């Protein structure tokens, strides 16, 4: 008899660990499909093995050309026209907001990881504070479109909080800020290194 989860919480944890092990973000699975996969994981006749197979199918379907084309269509037909609006906005057109949104958009269309890094040298905390205000302004411009839930967080010392390791790599995180946005319901998180030196 297949191993199955006793509770929804146990199923959720096991399924998220499986997603991590295959390099796939559970965020890509709709809440409805995730609930179904949890039910499968708890079913004594199906269990975790069948639930893992369901996740594999979801992942495979997502990376097919048709799905990619559909995601491209979603961002190309954004009712708010956010990217175009930012490109001509007097104060946002030269900010990092456009760069960040384009990187998130590219990850959405390609079906890539939802946790992204800005790269480059660390940003001064005052520049990051300005970027957070610009991010908030972009969120207002995108009202009614596919880019929603613009959020940002104060810089956090990840190493001091015990979150310094980056996955299974040797890279170490120090002080980071985060900008978040949902694209058609999929949440993206842009990590930004902060330094006052």
CSV table of C-alpha atoms in Angstrom, one decimal:
chain,number,residue,atom,x,y,z
A,1,UNK,CA,0.0,0.0,0.0
A,2,UNK,CA,1.4,3.4,-0.9
A,3,UNK,CA,2.6,5.9,1.7
A,4,UNK,CA,0.0,8.6,2.2
A,5,UNK,CA,-0.2,11.8,4.3
A,6,UNK,CA,-2.3,11.7,7.5
A,7,UNK,CA,-3.2,15.5,7.4
A,8,UNK,CA,-3.4,18.3,4.9
A,9,UNK,CA,-0.4,19.9,6.6
A,10,UNK,CA,1.7,16.8,6.3
A,11,UNK,CA,0.6,16.5,2.6
A,12,UNK,CA,1.4,20.1,1.9
A,13,UNK,CA,4.9,19.8,3.5
A,14,UNK,CA,5.7,16.6,1.6
A,15,UNK,CA,4.5,18.0,-1.7
A,16,UNK,CA,6.5,21.3,-1.3
A,17,UNK,CA,9.6,19.3,-0.4
A,18,UNK,CA,9.1,17.3,-3.6
A,19,UNK,CA,8.7,20.5,-5.6
A,20,UNK,CA,11.9,21.8,-4.2
A,21,UNK,CA,13.7,18.5,-4.9
A,22,UNK,CA,12.8,18.8,-8.6
A,23,UNK,CA,13.4,22.5,-8.9
A,24,UNK,CA,9.8,23.4,-9.4
A,25,UNK,CA,7.9,26.2,-7.6
A,26,UNK,CA,4.6,25.1,-6.1
A,27,UNK,CA,3.4,28.6,-6.8
A,28,UNK,CA,2.8,27.6,-10.5
A,29,UNK,CA,0.1,25.2,-9.5
A,30,UNK,CA,-3.3,26.8,-9.1
A,31,UNK,CA,-4.9,26.7,-5.6
A,32,UNK,CA,-7.6,24.4,-6.9
A,33,UNK,CA,-5.1,21.9,-8.4
A,34,UNK,CA,-3.0,22.1,-5.3
A,35,UNK,CA,-6.0,21.2,-3.2
A,36,UNK,CA,-6.7,18.2,-5.5
A,37,UNK,CA,-3.1,17.1,-5.2
A,38,UNK,CA,-3.3,17.3,-1.4
A,39,UNK,CA,-6.4,15.1,-1.5
A,40,UNK,CA,-4.5,12.5,-3.7
A,41,UNK,CA,-1.6,12.6,-1.2
A,42,UNK,CA,-4.0,11.8,1.6
A,43,UNK,CA,-5.9,9.0,-0.3
A,44,UNK,CA,-4.8,5.6,1.1
A,45,UNK,CA,-5.2,4.0,-2.4
A,46,UNK,CA,-3.1,6.7,-4.2
A,47,UNK,CA,-0.9,8.4,-1.7
A,48,UNK,CA,2.2,10.5,-2.1
A,49,UNK,CA,3.7,8.6,-5.1
A,50,UNK,CA,0.6,9.4,-7.3
A,51,UNK,CA,0.5,13.0,-5.9
A,52,UNK,CA,4.2,13.4,-7.0
A,53,UNK,CA,3.3,12.1,-10.4
A,54,UNK,CA,0.5,14.8,-10.6
A,55,UNK,CA,3.1,17.5,-9.9
A,56,UNK,CA,5.3,16.1,-12.6
A,57,UNK,CA,2.4,16.3,-15.0
A,58,UNK,CA,1.7,19.9,-14.0
A,59,UNK,CA,5.3,20.8,-14.5
A,60,UNK,CA,5.5,19.1,-17.9
A,61,UNK,CA,2.3,20.8,-19.1
A,62,UNK,CA,3.6,24.2,-17.9
A,63,UNK,CA,6.8,24.1,-20.0
A,64,UNK,CA,5.1,23.0,-23.2
A,65,UNK,CA,5.2,25.6,-26.0
A,66,UNK,CA,1.5,26.1,-25.9
A,67,UNK,CA,1.5,27.0,-22.2
A,68,UNK,CA,4.4,29.4,-22.8
A,69,UNK,CA,2.6,31.1,-25.7
A,70,UNK,CA,-0.5,31.5,-23.5
A,71,UNK,CA,1.6,33.1,-20.7
A,72,UNK,CA,3.1,35.4,-23.3
A,73,UNK,CA,-0.4,36.3,-24.4
A,74,UNK,CA,-1.4,37.2,-20.9
A,75,UNK,CA,1.4,39.7,-20.4
A,76,UNK,CA,1.1,41.1,-24.0
A,77,UNK,CA,-2.6,41.8,-23.4
A,78,UNK,CA,-2.3,43.4,-19.9
A,79,UNK,CA,-5.4,45.6,-19.6
A,80,UNK,CA,-3.4,48.2,-17.7
A,81,UNK,CA,-0.6,48.4,-20.2
A,82,UNK,CA,1.8,48.7,-17.2
A,83,UNK,CA,5.1,48.1,-19.0
A,84,UNK,CA,4.3,50.7,-21.7
A,85,UNK,CA,3.0,53.1,-19.0
A,86,UNK,CA,6.3,52.9,-17.0
A,87,UNK,CA,8.4,53.3,-20.2
A,88,UNK,CA,6.9,56.7,-20.7
A,89,UNK,CA,6.3,57.7,-17.0
A,90,UNK,CA,8.2,60.9,-16.1
A,91,UNK,CA,9.8,59.4,-12.9
A,92,UNK,CA,9.6,55.7,-13.4
A,93,UNK,CA,11.0,55.3,-16.9
A,94,UNK,CA,14.6,55.6,-15.8
A,95,UNK,CA,14.2,53.6,-12.5
A,96,UNK,CA,15.0,50.0,-11.8
A,97,UNK,CA,11.2,49.2,-11.6
A,98,UNK,CA,11.1,48.6,-15.3
A,99,UNK,CA,14.2,46.3,-15.2
A,100,UNK,CA,12.7,44.3,-12.3
A,101,UNK,CA,9.3,44.0,-13.9
A,102,UNK,CA,10.8,42.9,-17.2
A,103,UNK,CA,12.8,40.2,-15.4
A,104,UNK,CA,9.8,39.0,-13.5
A,105,UNK,CA,7.8,39.0,-16.8
A,106,UNK,CA,10.5,36.9,-18.5
A,107,UNK,CA,10.4,34.4,-15.7
A,108,UNK,CA,6.6,34.2,-15.8
A,109,UNK,CA,6.6,33.6,-19.6
A,110,UNK,CA,9.4,31.0,-19.4
A,111,UNK,CA,7.9,29.3,-16.4
A,112,UNK,CA,11.1,29.8,-14.4
A,113,UNK,CA,11.8,30.1,-10.7
A,114,UNK,CA,9.7,32.7,-8.8
A,115,UNK,CA,12.6,33.8,-6.5
A,116,UNK,CA,14.8,36.1,-8.5
A,117,UNK,CA,17.9,38.2,-7.7
A,118,UNK,CA,18.6,41.7,-9.1
A,119,UNK,CA,22.4,41.1,-9.4
A,120,UNK,CA,25.0,43.8,-9.6
A,121,UNK,CA,26.6,45.5,-6.6
A,122,UNK,CA,24.6,45.9,-3.4
A,123,UNK,CA,22.2,48.9,-3.3
A,124,UNK,CA,22.5,51.6,-0.7
A,125,UNK,CA,19.6,51.6,1.8
A,126,UNK,CA,18.5,55.1,0.8
A,127,UNK,CA,18.4,54.1,-2.9
A,128,UNK,CA,16.4,51.0,-1.8
A,129,UNK,CA,13.9,53.2,0.1
A,130,UNK,CA,13.4,55.3,-3.0
A,131,UNK,CA,12.9,52.1,-5.1
A,132,UNK,CA,10.2,50.9,-2.7
A,133,UNK,CA,8.3,54.2,-3.2
A,134,UNK,CA,8.7,53.8,-7.0
A,135,UNK,CA,7.5,50.1,-6.7
A,136,UNK,CA,4.4,51.4,-4.9
A,137,UNK,CA,3.7,53.9,-7.6
A,138,UNK,CA,4.1,51.2,-10.3
A,139,UNK,CA,1.5,49.2,-8.5
A,140,UNK,CA,-1.0,52.1,-8.7
A,141,UNK,CA,-0.3,52.4,-12.5
A,142,UNK,CA,-1.0,48.6,-12.9
A,143,UNK,CA,-4.4,48.7,-11.3
A,144,UNK,CA,-6.9,46.4,-13.0
A,145,UNK,CA,-4.1,44.6,-14.9
A,146,UNK,CA,-2.2,41.3,-14.7
A,147,UNK,CA,0.5,42.8,-12.4
A,148,UNK,CA,-1.0,42.9,-8.9
A,149,UNK,CA,-0.1,42.8,-5.2
A,150,UNK,CA,2.9,45.0,-5.3
A,151,UNK,CA,4.7,44.7,-1.9
A,152,UNK,CA,8.1,45.4,-0.6
A,153,UNK,CA,9.9,44.7,2.7
A,154,UNK,CA,12.4,46.6,4.8
A,155,UNK,CA,16.0,45.3,4.4
A,156,UNK,CA,16.6,42.2,6.6
A,157,UNK,CA,19.9,40.8,7.8
A,158,UNK,CA,19.3,37.2,6.4
A,159,UNK,CA,22.5,35.9,7.9
A,160,UNK,CA,21.6,37.1,11.4
A,161,UNK,CA,18.2,35.5,11.1
A,162,UNK,CA,19.8,32.1,10.1
A,163,UNK,CA,18.7,32.4,6.5
A,164,UNK,CA,22.1,33.2,5.1
A,165,UNK,CA,22.5,30.0,2.9
A,166,UNK,CA,21.2,30.2,-0.7
A,167,UNK,CA,19.6,26.8,-1.3
A,168,UNK,CA,22.3,24.1,-1.6
A,169,UNK,CA,25.0,26.6,-2.9
A,170,UNK,CA,28.0,28.1,-1.2
A,171,UNK,CA,26.6,31.6,-1.8
A,172,UNK,CA,25.7,33.5,1.4
A,173,UNK,CA,23.0,36.1,1.8
A,174,UNK,CA,23.6,39.2,4.0
A,175,UNK,CA,21.3,42.2,4.1
A,176,UNK,CA,18.5,42.0,1.5
A,177,UNK,CA,15.4,43.8,0.6
A,178,UNK,CA,12.5,42.2,-1.3
A,179,UNK,CA,10.1,43.5,-3.9
A,180,UNK,CA,7.1,41.2,-4.6
A,181,UNK,CA,4.5,41.2,-7.4
A,182,UNK,CA,2.0,38.8,-8.7
A,183,UNK,CA,1.7,38.2,-12.5
A,184,UNK,CA,-1.6,36.6,-13.4
A,185,UNK,CA,-1.7,35.2,-9.8
A,186,UNK,CA,1.9,33.8,-9.7
A,187,UNK,CA,3.9,35.5,-7.0
A,188,UNK,CA,7.5,36.7,-7.9
A,189,UNK,CA,10.0,37.8,-5.3
A,190,UNK,CA,13.0,40.0,-6.3
A,191,UNK,CA,15.8,39.8,-3.8
A,192,UNK,CA,18.0,42.9,-3.6
A,193,UNK,CA,21.3,43.0,-1.8
A,194,UNK,CA,21.7,46.1,0.5
A,195,UNK,CA,24.9,47.7,1.7
A,196,UNK,CA,25.6,51.1,3.1
A,197,UNK,CA,29.3,51.0,2.2
